[in-house]
Amino acid sequence: MATAVASSSTTQDWPGRWDHVDKILERAGPSTDADGFLPGDAVKTFLRETVKILVIGAGGLGCEILSNLAMMGFKDITVIDMDTIDVSNLNRQFLFRESDVGKPKATVAAEFIMARVPGCKVTPYYGKIQDHPESFYLGFNLVITGLDSVEARRWMNATLVGMVDEDEGMETMKPMIDGGTEGFKGQATVILPTISHCYECTLHMHTPPTAFPICTIANTPRLPEHCIEWASVLEWPKVFKDKKIDTDDPDHIEWLYSQASARAKNYSIEGVTWSLTQGVVKNIIPAIASTNAIIAAACCNEAFKLVTNSAPYLDSYVMYVGNDSVYTYTFKPEKRPDCPVCGGEVIDVSVPKDWKVEKLYEWLMEKQDLQLKKPSLSTAAGPLYFSSPPSLEEATRKNLDKLVTELLAEGEEITVTDSRLPFQMSLKIKFE
Ligand SMILES: [Zn+2]
């Protein structure tokens, strides 16, 4: 009869349920901001009946974040994830079972939390964050991102910064708590859009995903990675048309490996191996359950403090390094005045007079604070160099060999677009 007792109390808070959390909410602590924190029933009601929190990602970090939030008393949670459950997720994504393989992560996670934590409502969205308009994001008090994708974070960050409207008041400013892990390392940060640093301001601190200029891959390979990228980016679509590479299919990797090896031989490049091929195309990021638990816990504690004001929140970046003993430190990243999201609109660039367009393009690709994939450049006069579609690439390729001074005047602007940039960026060219 134990189940009948449990289900009869699914929607109410039984006596003593939140006793431990309430100890924090009923009285101020020594570091509590006396003006910001009002202990008592109002803050409890706010946390449990008013706050709407959005969690992006229901993977390794997301499972931990959802479980922590539900057990801290957040009762209106929304989760977005575009993935389905794979058998390789089951060692750490503990809201999923073998019978869930193939189902959407967001839906299964929401159902699990609601079944396990009575009274907690979790609304799932199976799809991309880009599918939702600004008005959707304005409906939340707070956003937590637990993602393994830099692109998705950049999009979310740019959207939240762009949403801030001073005329509409500070309610349009939605704090973003971002967590990330890689093996034994991780970080958490509290971003107050337009007030603190933003994700884009700190982009240079994150290891960039491997990206090489398409012109190098196509014409002047120097590294084994260039040959592998050539096989996967250029040769595969030529031979297999619209068929996508399945990075888990050994036959696909084998084909790429043999193509890359042949090209490497032609250019006398050494080092193309089967495992390097797999590593480059899969872009493997190791995941460790306990690191996810540490970082998710940090994110959720910050969420709790931000909505209740019960203690000072993280200001504004904490790093956890567990691969060389244990080291952790907290610091406050600067808001970058030239940040393309929260800083100025146009970035000034000094170009030596002997630079060709190709050199400028390579310099852009190597910039850690931009992490571009296949940028396209244009001026007011038209395309300068387009990396895709192939017809435009071919038509604009001749410009790569021209001097920048030939094509642009001092002070002219170049517009940069890229699949990794959630916005359009302008470079104002000055000559050295
Ligand atoms: Zn910024």
Coordinates of C-alpha atoms and ligand atoms in Angstrom, one line a residue:
M1 CA 0.0 0.0 0.0
A2 CA 3.0 2.2 0.1
T3 CA 2.4 3.5 -3.4
A4 CA -1.1 4.6 -2.6
V5 CA 0.2 6.7 0.2
A6 CA 2.9 8.3 -2.0
S7 CA 0.5 9.2 -4.8
S8 CA -2.1 10.7 -2.5
S9 CA 0.3 13.5 -1.6
T10 CA 1.7 14.2 -5.1
T11 CA 0.7 17.8 -5.4
Q12 CA 1.1 19.2 -1.9
D13 CA 4.1 20.1 0.2
W14 CA 3.7 17.7 3.1
P15 CA 4.9 18.9 6.5
G16 CA 8.6 19.1 6.9
R17 CA 9.3 18.7 3.2
W18 CA 11.4 21.9 2.7
D19 CA 12.7 22.2 6.3
H20 CA 16.3 22.2 5.3
V21 CA 16.0 24.7 2.5
D22 CA 13.8 26.9 4.7
K23 CA 16.5 27.3 7.2
I24 CA 18.3 29.4 4.6
L25 CA 15.1 31.3 3.6
E26 CA 13.8 32.1 7.1
R27 CA 16.8 34.1 8.4
A28 CA 19.6 36.2 7.0
G29 CA 23.2 34.9 7.1
P30 CA 26.3 36.8 7.9
S31 CA 27.0 37.6 4.3
T32 CA 23.5 38.3 3.2
D33 CA 22.7 41.6 1.6
A34 CA 20.5 43.3 4.2
D35 CA 18.7 45.4 1.5
G36 CA 18.1 42.6 -1.0
F37 CA 17.0 39.7 1.1
L38 CA 13.7 39.6 2.9
P39 CA 13.5 36.3 4.8
G40 CA 10.2 34.7 5.4
D41 CA 7.2 33.3 3.6
A42 CA 7.3 35.7 0.6
V43 CA 10.6 34.5 -0.7
K44 CA 9.5 30.8 -0.2
T45 CA 6.3 31.5 -2.2
F46 CA 8.3 33.3 -4.9
L47 CA 10.7 30.4 -5.3
R48 CA 8.0 27.7 -5.3
E49 CA 5.1 29.5 -7.0
T50 CA 6.4 32.3 -9.2
V51 CA 9.8 31.6 -10.6
K52 CA 10.0 30.1 -14.1
I53 CA 13.4 28.7 -14.9
L54 CA 14.7 27.5 -18.2
V55 CA 17.2 24.7 -18.6
I56 CA 19.0 24.4 -22.0
G57 CA 20.3 20.9 -22.5
A58 CA 19.1 17.6 -21.0
G59 CA 22.4 15.7 -21.4
G60 CA 25.1 15.0 -18.8
L61 CA 24.9 18.4 -17.2
G62 CA 21.2 18.8 -17.8
C63 CA 20.2 15.7 -16.0
E64 CA 22.1 16.8 -12.9
I65 CA 20.7 20.4 -13.2
L66 CA 17.1 19.2 -13.5
S67 CA 17.4 16.9 -10.5
N68 CA 19.1 19.5 -8.3
L69 CA 16.5 22.3 -9.2
A70 CA 13.6 20.0 -8.5
M71 CA 14.9 18.9 -5.2
M72 CA 15.7 22.5 -4.1
G73 CA 12.1 23.6 -4.6
F74 CA 11.9 25.1 -8.1
K75 CA 8.5 24.0 -9.3
D76 CA 8.2 25.5 -12.8
I77 CA 11.0 24.2 -15.0
T78 CA 11.2 24.2 -18.8
V79 CA 13.8 22.1 -20.6
I80 CA 14.9 22.3 -24.2
D81 CA 17.0 19.6 -25.9
M82 CA 17.3 18.7 -29.6
D83 CA 18.8 15.2 -29.0
T84 CA 17.5 11.7 -28.6
I85 CA 18.9 9.2 -26.1
D86 CA 21.8 7.1 -27.2
V87 CA 22.9 3.9 -25.4
S88 CA 26.3 5.6 -24.7
N89 CA 24.6 8.3 -22.6
L90 CA 23.3 5.8 -20.0
N91 CA 26.4 5.7 -17.8
R92 CA 25.9 9.3 -16.7
Q93 CA 22.6 10.7 -17.9
F94 CA 20.8 9.0 -15.0
L95 CA 17.2 10.1 -15.9
F96 CA 17.3 7.7 -18.8
R97 CA 16.9 3.9 -19.0
E98 CA 17.8 1.4 -21.7
S99 CA 14.1 1.3 -22.8
D100 CA 14.3 5.1 -23.5
V101 CA 17.0 4.7 -26.2
G102 CA 15.8 6.6 -29.3
K103 CA 13.3 8.8 -27.4
P104 CA 13.8 12.6 -27.0
K105 CA 15.9 13.5 -24.0
A106 CA 13.8 16.5 -23.0
T107 CA 10.6 14.5 -22.8
V108 CA 12.0 11.5 -21.0
A109 CA 13.8 13.8 -18.5
A110 CA 10.7 15.8 -17.8
E111 CA 8.6 12.7 -17.2
F112 CA 11.2 11.2 -14.9
I113 CA 11.5 14.3 -12.7
M114 CA 7.7 14.8 -12.5
A115 CA 7.3 11.1 -11.4
R116 CA 10.1 11.3 -8.9
V117 CA 9.5 14.8 -7.4
P118 CA 5.8 15.4 -6.7
G119 CA 4.5 18.9 -7.4
C120 CA 7.3 19.8 -9.8
K121 CA 6.1 20.7 -13.3
V122 CA 8.7 20.2 -16.1
T123 CA 7.7 21.3 -19.6
P124 CA 9.9 19.7 -22.3
Y125 CA 10.7 21.0 -25.7
Y126 CA 12.3 18.6 -28.2
G127 CA 14.0 20.9 -30.7
K128 CA 16.4 23.7 -31.2
I129 CA 16.7 26.9 -29.1
Q130 CA 16.7 28.8 -32.3
D131 CA 13.1 27.7 -32.9
H132 CA 11.8 30.0 -30.2
P133 CA 11.2 33.7 -30.5
E134 CA 12.4 36.4 -28.0
S135 CA 8.9 36.5 -26.5
F136 CA 9.4 32.9 -25.4
Y137 CA 12.6 33.7 -23.5
L138 CA 11.1 36.8 -21.9
G139 CA 8.8 34.5 -20.0
F140 CA 11.5 33.1 -17.7
N141 CA 13.2 34.6 -14.7
L142 CA 16.5 32.8 -15.3
V143 CA 18.3 30.6 -17.9
I144 CA 20.8 27.8 -17.1
T145 CA 22.8 26.4 -20.0
G146 CA 24.3 22.9 -19.7
L147 CA 25.5 22.4 -23.2
D148 CA 28.4 20.9 -25.0
S149 CA 28.0 23.3 -28.0
V150 CA 29.8 26.6 -28.2
E151 CA 27.6 27.6 -31.0
A152 CA 24.4 27.1 -29.0
R153 CA 25.8 29.1 -26.1
R154 CA 26.9 31.9 -28.3
W155 CA 23.4 32.1 -29.8
M156 CA 21.7 32.0 -26.4
N157 CA 24.0 34.6 -25.0
A158 CA 23.6 37.0 -28.0
T159 CA 19.8 36.5 -27.8
L160 CA 19.7 37.3 -24.0
V161 CA 22.0 40.4 -24.5
G162 CA 19.8 41.6 -27.4
M163 CA 16.6 41.2 -25.4
V164 CA 17.6 43.8 -22.7
D165 CA 15.5 46.9 -23.3
E166 CA 16.2 49.7 -20.9
D167 CA 12.9 51.4 -21.6
E168 CA 11.1 48.2 -20.7
G169 CA 12.9 47.9 -17.4
M170 CA 15.3 45.4 -15.8
E171 CA 12.7 42.6 -16.2
T172 CA 14.0 42.2 -19.7
M173 CA 17.4 41.3 -18.3
K174 CA 17.4 37.5 -17.8
P175 CA 20.5 36.2 -16.0
M176 CA 22.2 33.3 -17.7
I177 CA 24.1 30.7 -15.7
D178 CA 26.4 28.8 -17.9
G179 CA 28.1 25.5 -17.0
G180 CA 30.5 23.5 -19.1
T181 CA 32.7 20.4 -18.5
E182 CA 35.5 18.6 -20.4
G183 CA 36.9 15.5 -18.8
F184 CA 38.0 16.4 -15.3
K185 CA 37.8 20.2 -16.0
G186 CA 34.8 22.5 -15.8
Q187 CA 33.6 26.0 -15.3
A188 CA 30.5 27.9 -14.2
T189 CA 29.7 31.5 -14.8
V190 CA 26.9 34.0 -13.9
I191 CA 26.2 36.4 -16.8
L192 CA 24.0 39.4 -16.2
P193 CA 23.4 40.5 -19.8
T194 CA 24.6 44.0 -20.6
I195 CA 25.7 44.4 -16.9
S196 CA 28.5 41.8 -16.5
H197 CA 30.8 40.3 -19.1
C198 CA 28.9 38.1 -21.6
Y199 CA 29.8 34.7 -23.0
E200 CA 31.3 36.2 -26.1
C201 CA 33.6 38.4 -24.0
T202 CA 35.3 35.2 -22.6
L203 CA 35.3 33.2 -25.8
H204 CA 39.1 33.3 -26.1
M205 CA 39.3 31.3 -22.9
H206 CA 37.6 28.3 -24.4
T207 CA 39.5 25.8 -26.5
P208 CA 38.5 26.5 -30.0
P209 CA 37.1 23.7 -32.0
T210 CA 39.4 22.7 -34.8
A211 CA 38.7 24.9 -37.8
F212 CA 40.9 25.5 -40.9
P213 CA 40.4 27.9 -43.7
I214 CA 38.7 26.2 -46.6
C215 CA 41.3 27.6 -49.0
T216 CA 44.1 25.9 -47.0
I217 CA 42.2 22.6 -47.0
A218 CA 41.5 22.8 -50.7
N219 CA 44.9 24.2 -52.0
T220 CA 47.7 24.2 -49.6
P221 CA 47.4 21.4 -46.9
R222 CA 50.3 21.3 -44.4
L223 CA 48.9 19.2 -41.5
P224 CA 47.3 15.7 -41.4
E225 CA 44.2 17.4 -40.1
H226 CA 44.0 19.4 -43.3
C227 CA 43.9 16.2 -45.3
I228 CA 41.2 14.7 -43.1
E229 CA 39.1 17.9 -43.3
W230 CA 39.5 17.8 -47.1
A231 CA 38.2 14.2 -47.2
S232 CA 35.2 15.0 -44.9
V233 CA 34.3 18.5 -46.0
L234 CA 35.1 18.5 -49.7
E235 CA 35.4 14.9 -51.0
W236 CA 32.5 13.3 -49.1
P237 CA 29.8 15.6 -50.4
K238 CA 31.2 15.2 -54.0
V239 CA 30.9 11.4 -53.8
F240 CA 28.0 10.8 -51.6
K241 CA 25.9 14.0 -52.3
D242 CA 23.4 14.6 -49.5
K243 CA 24.2 11.5 -47.5
K244 CA 25.6 12.7 -44.1
I245 CA 28.7 11.2 -42.5
D246 CA 27.8 8.9 -39.6
T247 CA 30.8 9.4 -37.3
D248 CA 29.9 6.1 -35.5
D249 CA 30.0 4.1 -38.7
P250 CA 33.4 2.4 -39.1
D251 CA 32.9 2.1 -42.8
H252 CA 32.5 5.9 -43.1
I253 CA 35.6 6.5 -41.0
E254 CA 37.5 4.0 -43.1
W255 CA 36.6 5.7 -46.3
L256 CA 37.6 9.1 -45.0
Y257 CA 40.9 7.6 -43.6
S258 CA 41.8 6.1 -47.0
Q259 CA 41.0 9.4 -48.9
A260 CA 42.9 11.5 -46.3
S261 CA 45.9 9.1 -46.5
A262 CA 46.1 9.3 -50.2
R263 CA 46.1 13.1 -50.2
A264 CA 48.7 13.2 -47.4
K265 CA 50.9 11.0 -49.5
N266 CA 50.6 13.4 -52.4
Y267 CA 51.7 16.3 -50.3
S268 CA 54.3 14.3 -48.3
I269 CA 52.4 14.9 -45.1
E270 CA 52.8 12.4 -42.3
G271 CA 50.6 11.5 -39.4
V272 CA 47.2 10.6 -40.9
T273 CA 45.9 7.7 -38.8
W274 CA 42.6 5.9 -38.3
S275 CA 42.2 7.3 -34.8
L276 CA 43.1 10.8 -35.7
T277 CA 40.6 10.7 -38.5
Q278 CA 37.9 9.6 -36.1
G279 CA 39.0 12.2 -33.6
V280 CA 38.9 15.1 -36.1
V281 CA 35.5 14.2 -37.6
K282 CA 33.9 13.3 -34.2
N283 CA 35.4 16.3 -32.3
I284 CA 35.4 14.0 -29.2
I285 CA 34.8 15.7 -25.8
P286 CA 35.3 13.2 -22.9
A287 CA 32.5 13.3 -20.4
I288 CA 32.8 12.3 -16.7
A289 CA 29.7 11.9 -14.5
S290 CA 31.3 13.3 -11.3
T291 CA 32.6 16.5 -13.1
N292 CA 29.1 17.1 -14.4
A293 CA 27.8 16.7 -10.8
I294 CA 30.3 19.3 -9.5
I295 CA 29.5 21.9 -12.2
A296 CA 25.8 21.3 -12.2
A297 CA 25.7 21.8 -8.4
A298 CA 27.6 25.1 -8.7
C299 CA 25.1 26.3 -11.4
C300 CA 22.1 25.3 -9.3
N301 CA 23.4 26.9 -6.1
E302 CA 23.9 30.2 -8.1
A303 CA 20.3 29.9 -9.5
F304 CA 18.9 29.5 -6.0
K305 CA 20.9 32.5 -4.6
L306 CA 20.0 34.7 -7.6
V307 CA 16.2 34.1 -7.2
T308 CA 16.1 34.3 -3.4
N309 CA 18.9 36.8 -2.7
S310 CA 19.7 34.6 0.3
A311 CA 23.5 34.9 -0.3
P312 CA 25.9 36.7 -2.6
Y313 CA 26.1 35.1 -6.0
L314 CA 29.2 34.1 -8.0
D315 CA 31.0 37.2 -9.4
S316 CA 31.4 35.9 -11.9
Y317 CA 33.4 32.9 -13.2
V318 CA 34.6 29.8 -11.4
M319 CA 37.0 27.3 -12.9
Y320 CA 37.4 23.8 -11.6
V321 CA 40.5 21.9 -12.7
G322 CA 40.6 18.3 -11.6
N323 CA 43.1 16.7 -14.0
D324 CA 46.2 18.0 -12.1
S325 CA 45.2 17.3 -8.5
V326 CA 42.4 19.7 -7.7
Y327 CA 42.6 23.4 -8.3
T328 CA 39.7 25.9 -8.4
Y329 CA 39.7 29.7 -8.6
T330 CA 37.2 32.4 -9.0
F331 CA 37.7 35.6 -11.0
K332 CA 35.7 38.4 -12.7
P333 CA 36.2 38.5 -16.4
E334 CA 36.3 42.0 -17.9
K335 CA 33.6 43.2 -20.2
R336 CA 35.4 43.5 -23.5
P337 CA 34.8 47.0 -25.1
D338 CA 35.3 45.4 -28.5
C339 CA 32.9 42.4 -27.8
P340 CA 30.8 42.0 -30.9
V341 CA 27.8 41.1 -28.7
C342 CA 27.8 43.5 -25.7
G343 CA 30.5 46.0 -26.8
G344 CA 30.8 48.2 -29.9
E345 CA 29.1 47.5 -33.2
V346 CA 32.2 47.8 -35.4
I347 CA 35.6 46.4 -34.7
D348 CA 38.7 48.3 -35.8
V349 CA 41.3 46.3 -37.6
S350 CA 44.8 47.4 -38.6
V351 CA 46.0 45.6 -41.7
P352 CA 49.6 45.8 -43.0
K353 CA 49.7 47.2 -46.5
D354 CA 51.3 44.1 -48.0
W355 CA 48.5 41.8 -46.8
K356 CA 46.6 39.9 -49.4
V357 CA 42.9 39.0 -48.8
E358 CA 43.9 35.4 -48.1
K359 CA 46.2 36.6 -45.3
L360 CA 43.4 38.6 -43.8
Y361 CA 41.1 35.6 -44.1
E362 CA 43.6 33.3 -42.3
W363 CA 44.2 35.9 -39.6
L364 CA 40.4 36.0 -39.0
M365 CA 40.3 32.2 -38.8
E366 CA 43.0 32.1 -36.3
K367 CA 41.4 34.7 -34.0
Q368 CA 40.6 32.8 -30.7
D369 CA 38.1 35.4 -29.6
L370 CA 36.0 34.8 -32.8
Q371 CA 36.3 31.0 -33.4
L372 CA 34.9 31.1 -36.9
K373 CA 34.2 28.1 -39.1
K374 CA 33.8 29.1 -42.7
P375 CA 33.4 32.9 -42.7
S376 CA 32.2 34.8 -45.8
L377 CA 33.4 38.4 -46.3
S378 CA 31.6 41.2 -48.1
T379 CA 31.9 44.9 -48.6
A380 CA 29.3 47.5 -49.5
A381 CA 30.3 46.8 -53.1
G382 CA 29.5 43.1 -53.0
P383 CA 31.1 39.8 -52.0
L384 CA 34.8 39.9 -51.2
Y385 CA 35.3 36.2 -50.5
F386 CA 32.5 33.7 -50.0
S387 CA 33.4 30.2 -48.6
S388 CA 30.0 28.8 -49.8
P389 CA 28.0 28.0 -51.9
P390 CA 30.6 26.4 -54.3
S391 CA 29.7 28.7 -57.2
L392 CA 30.2 31.9 -55.2
E393 CA 33.4 30.4 -53.7
E394 CA 34.8 29.9 -57.2
A395 CA 33.7 33.3 -58.4
T396 CA 35.3 35.1 -55.4
R397 CA 38.4 32.9 -55.0
K398 CA 40.5 35.2 -57.3
N399 CA 40.2 38.0 -54.7
L400 CA 42.2 35.9 -52.2
D401 CA 45.3 36.6 -54.2
K402 CA 44.7 40.4 -54.4
L403 CA 46.1 43.0 -51.9
V404 CA 43.5 44.3 -49.4
T405 CA 44.6 47.8 -50.4
E406 CA 43.5 47.1 -54.0
L407 CA 40.0 46.2 -53.0
L408 CA 39.3 48.4 -50.0
A409 CA 39.8 52.0 -49.1
E410 CA 41.0 53.2 -45.7
G411 CA 38.0 53.2 -43.3
E412 CA 35.9 50.9 -45.4
E413 CA 34.0 48.1 -43.6
I414 CA 33.9 44.4 -44.2
T415 CA 30.9 42.4 -43.1
V416 CA 31.7 39.0 -41.7
T417 CA 29.1 36.2 -41.6
D418 CA 29.7 32.7 -40.3
S419 CA 27.6 29.7 -39.1
R420 CA 29.2 30.0 -35.7
L421 CA 28.4 33.8 -35.4
P422 CA 24.9 34.3 -34.0
F423 CA 25.2 37.9 -35.4
Q424 CA 26.7 39.8 -38.3
M425 CA 30.0 41.5 -37.5
S426 CA 31.7 44.5 -39.1
L427 CA 35.4 45.1 -39.4
K428 CA 36.6 48.7 -40.1
I429 CA 39.8 48.4 -42.1
K430 CA 42.7 50.7 -41.3
F431 CA 46.1 50.3 -43.0
E432 CA 49.3 50.2 -41.1
Ligands
ZN1 ZN 30.4 40.6 -24.4

